[in-house]
Amino acid sequence: MRRKLIAGNWKMNGLTQDGVALAKGLSDLYRTLTKPSFDMFIAPPFTLLSKVVETAKESGIWVGGQDCSMYDSGAHTGDVSPVMLKDLGCGGVIVGHSERRADHGETNDIVKAKAEAALKAGLGVIICVGETLAEREAGKTLDVVGSQIKGSVPEGAKAGHVVIAYEPVWAIGTGKTPTTDDVQEVHAFMRQKLAGLLGEETAQQMQLLYGGSVKPSNAKELLSLPDVDGALVGGASLKVDDFWAIASTQLSA
Ligand code: 13P
């Protein structure tokens, strides 16, 4: 049985007061669960990481970065290494988000190198993949997702250390989502692809998240699909009530 993971990517949002209040609100709620049936991960901007790690301490919520360098240290102005994230108390990091791929020209090779560096530093890694609207309309979704997985996932990746998030670029922040049939089709395909790369057992255990306009009203339906093991949430992760409403769909699951 794969555990569900409810992950929040705050992106470039939040100043100290709001960010700490959000982390505190979620920590207080998550703490009330004696035996949580799902895991929770939040990725604030780098500027808030230290405070959010402190606020969420001992709540059981997993805190991490939205990106990291492929290097451990050195002359890389503006970058943050996975070793630094680990040192700060982070448990994980997101790599290969489509906004990084698009805004910073991150290729599969770069994403894979970042994932390898993060694993080496002892962090859990969420690797993002997903097609653009043009790719979907051209019928290339599975080809694109398949080659992103092949190119971005480190050899020998293990379940429990690596999570894959399917985020169709056209569904991010748009309010649009693929049909549940389409989401399930891509997730089943990803699992099959991972089985070819990492073996059947690892593929069966690896958590596959869906991301792109997940909100309280569609979370239950998306999260009940057989190969969807959680959600990577952007906009709706910025409010305690919305994010908790999404997570709460898993309370009686
Ligand atoms: P939205 O939930 O705002 O569509 O963002 C999804 C996302 O990009 C999470 O990483």
PDB file of C-alpha atoms in Angstrom, residues 12-103:
ATOM      1  CA  MET A  12       7.793  32.765  -4.886  1.00  0.00           C
ATOM      2  CA  ASN A  13       5.150  33.636  -2.307  1.00  0.00           C
ATOM      3  CA  GLY A  14       5.198  34.595   1.323  1.00  0.00           C
ATOM      4  CA  LEU A  15       6.869  37.108   3.587  1.00  0.00           C
ATOM      5  CA  THR A  16       7.880  36.239   7.128  1.00  0.00           C
ATOM      6  CA  GLN A  17       4.605  36.852   8.915  1.00  0.00           C
ATOM      7  CA  ASP A  18       2.336  35.031   6.451  1.00  0.00           C
ATOM      8  CA  GLY A  19       4.759  32.187   5.855  1.00  0.00           C
ATOM      9  CA  VAL A  20       5.257  31.467   9.527  1.00  0.00           C
ATOM     10  CA  ALA A  21       1.502  31.701  10.172  1.00  0.00           C
ATOM     11  CA  LEU A  22       0.827  29.248   7.337  1.00  0.00           C
ATOM     12  CA  ALA A  23       3.435  26.812   8.635  1.00  0.00           C
ATOM     13  CA  LYS A  24       2.094  27.165  12.161  1.00  0.00           C
ATOM     14  CA  GLY A  25      -1.507  26.642  11.107  1.00  0.00           C
ATOM     15  CA  LEU A  26      -0.640  23.467   9.222  1.00  0.00           C
ATOM     16  CA  SER A  27       1.659  22.175  11.953  1.00  0.00           C
ATOM     17  CA  ASP A  28      -1.020  22.659  14.601  1.00  0.00           C
ATOM     18  CA  LEU A  29      -3.540  20.734  12.493  1.00  0.00           C
ATOM     19  CA  TYR A  30      -1.172  17.948  11.475  1.00  0.00           C
ATOM     20  CA  ARG A  31      -0.096  17.535  15.096  1.00  0.00           C
ATOM     21  CA  THR A  32      -3.694  16.786  16.091  1.00  0.00           C
ATOM     22  CA  LEU A  33      -3.576  13.577  14.045  1.00  0.00           C
ATOM     23  CA  THR A  34      -2.371  10.853  16.351  1.00  0.00           C
ATOM     24  CA  LYS A  35      -1.504   8.504  13.519  1.00  0.00           C
ATOM     25  CA  PRO A  36      -1.594  10.476  10.260  1.00  0.00           C
ATOM     26  CA  SER A  37      -2.712   8.360   7.333  1.00  0.00           C
ATOM     27  CA  PHE A  38      -0.868  10.625   4.881  1.00  0.00           C
ATOM     28  CA  ASP A  39       2.431  12.488   4.724  1.00  0.00           C
ATOM     29  CA  MET A  40       2.654  16.246   4.318  1.00  0.00           C
ATOM     30  CA  PHE A  41       5.440  18.216   2.657  1.00  0.00           C
ATOM     31  CA  ILE A  42       5.764  21.981   2.291  1.00  0.00           C
ATOM     32  CA  ALA A  43       8.272  23.871   0.180  1.00  0.00           C
ATOM     33  CA  PRO A  44       8.486  27.572   1.119  1.00  0.00           C
ATOM     34  CA  PRO A  45      10.826  29.982  -0.654  1.00  0.00           C
ATOM     35  CA  PHE A  46      14.471  29.803   0.469  1.00  0.00           C
ATOM     36  CA  THR A  47      14.100  33.011   2.471  1.00  0.00           C
ATOM     37  CA  LEU A  48      11.540  31.381   4.789  1.00  0.00           C
ATOM     38  CA  LEU A  49      13.024  27.910   5.032  1.00  0.00           C
ATOM     39  CA  SER A  50      14.853  28.380   8.278  1.00  0.00           C
ATOM     40  CA  LYS A  51      11.815  29.836  10.069  1.00  0.00           C
ATOM     41  CA  VAL A  52       9.428  27.280   8.598  1.00  0.00           C
ATOM     42  CA  VAL A  53      11.698  24.378   9.574  1.00  0.00           C
ATOM     43  CA  GLU A  54      11.713  25.783  13.098  1.00  0.00           C
ATOM     44  CA  THR A  55       7.933  26.325  13.156  1.00  0.00           C
ATOM     45  CA  ALA A  56       7.108  22.857  11.820  1.00  0.00           C
ATOM     46  CA  LYS A  57       9.645  21.104  14.029  1.00  0.00           C
ATOM     47  CA  GLU A  58       8.303  17.903  15.572  1.00  0.00           C
ATOM     48  CA  SER A  59       4.955  18.347  13.817  1.00  0.00           C
ATOM     49  CA  GLY A  60       5.773  15.513  11.441  1.00  0.00           C
ATOM     50  CA  ILE A  61       5.486  17.816   8.418  1.00  0.00           C
ATOM     51  CA  TRP A  62       8.344  17.425   6.018  1.00  0.00           C
ATOM     52  CA  VAL A  63       9.873  20.774   4.926  1.00  0.00           C
ATOM     53  CA  GLY A  64      12.081  21.314   1.892  1.00  0.00           C
ATOM     54  CA  GLY A  65      13.357  23.478  -0.923  1.00  0.00           C
ATOM     55  CA  GLN A  66      11.797  24.204  -4.298  1.00  0.00           C
ATOM     56  CA  ASP A  67      15.093  23.651  -6.093  1.00  0.00           C
ATOM     57  CA  CYS A  68      18.761  23.048  -5.348  1.00  0.00           C
ATOM     58  CA  SER A  69      22.137  23.211  -7.009  1.00  0.00           C
ATOM     59  CA  MET A  70      23.752  20.134  -8.502  1.00  0.00           C
ATOM     60  CA  TYR A  71      26.917  21.125  -6.615  1.00  0.00           C
ATOM     61  CA  ASP A  72      27.649  20.781  -2.918  1.00  0.00           C
ATOM     62  CA  SER A  73      29.475  24.120  -2.546  1.00  0.00           C
ATOM     63  CA  GLY A  74      31.688  26.570  -4.399  1.00  0.00           C
ATOM     64  CA  ALA A  75      31.584  29.486  -6.812  1.00  0.00           C
ATOM     65  CA  HIS A  76      27.907  29.366  -7.839  1.00  0.00           C
ATOM     66  CA  THR A  77      26.535  32.774  -6.942  1.00  0.00           C
ATOM     67  CA  GLY A  78      22.896  32.758  -5.937  1.00  0.00           C
ATOM     68  CA  ASP A  79      22.560  28.989  -5.786  1.00  0.00           C
ATOM     69  CA  VAL A  80      21.720  26.880  -2.749  1.00  0.00           C
ATOM     70  CA  SER A  81      23.181  23.418  -2.376  1.00  0.00           C
ATOM     71  CA  PRO A  82      21.381  20.314  -1.169  1.00  0.00           C
ATOM     72  CA  VAL A  83      23.994  19.993   1.572  1.00  0.00           C
ATOM     73  CA  MET A  84      22.935  23.434   2.810  1.00  0.00           C
ATOM     74  CA  LEU A  85      19.271  22.404   2.757  1.00  0.00           C
ATOM     75  CA  LYS A  86      20.078  19.294   4.737  1.00  0.00           C
ATOM     76  CA  ASP A  87      22.112  21.346   7.206  1.00  0.00           C
ATOM     77  CA  LEU A  88      19.113  23.622   7.720  1.00  0.00           C
ATOM     78  CA  GLY A  89      16.920  20.700   8.714  1.00  0.00           C
ATOM     79  CA  CYS A  90      15.161  20.138   5.406  1.00  0.00           C
ATOM     80  CA  GLY A  91      13.952  16.661   4.567  1.00  0.00           C
ATOM     81  CA  GLY A  92      13.575  17.050   0.846  1.00  0.00           C
ATOM     82  CA  VAL A  93      13.617  19.163  -2.278  1.00  0.00           C
ATOM     83  CA  ILE A  94      11.627  19.593  -5.482  1.00  0.00           C
ATOM     84  CA  VAL A  95      13.644  19.431  -8.717  1.00  0.00           C
ATOM     85  CA  GLY A  96      12.711  19.870 -12.350  1.00  0.00           C
ATOM     86  CA  HIS A  97       9.574  21.926 -11.808  1.00  0.00           C
ATOM     87  CA  SER A  98       8.321  23.131 -15.195  1.00  0.00           C
ATOM     88  CA  GLU A  99       8.858  26.732 -14.069  1.00  0.00           C
ATOM     89  CA  ARG A 100      12.560  25.900 -13.501  1.00  0.00           C
ATOM     90  CA  ARG A 101      12.736  24.019 -16.792  1.00  0.00           C
ATOM     91  CA  ALA A 102      11.125  26.965 -18.645  1.00  0.00           C
ATOM     92  CA  ASP A 103      12.538  29.994 -16.794  1.00  0.00           C
TER      93      ASP A 103
END
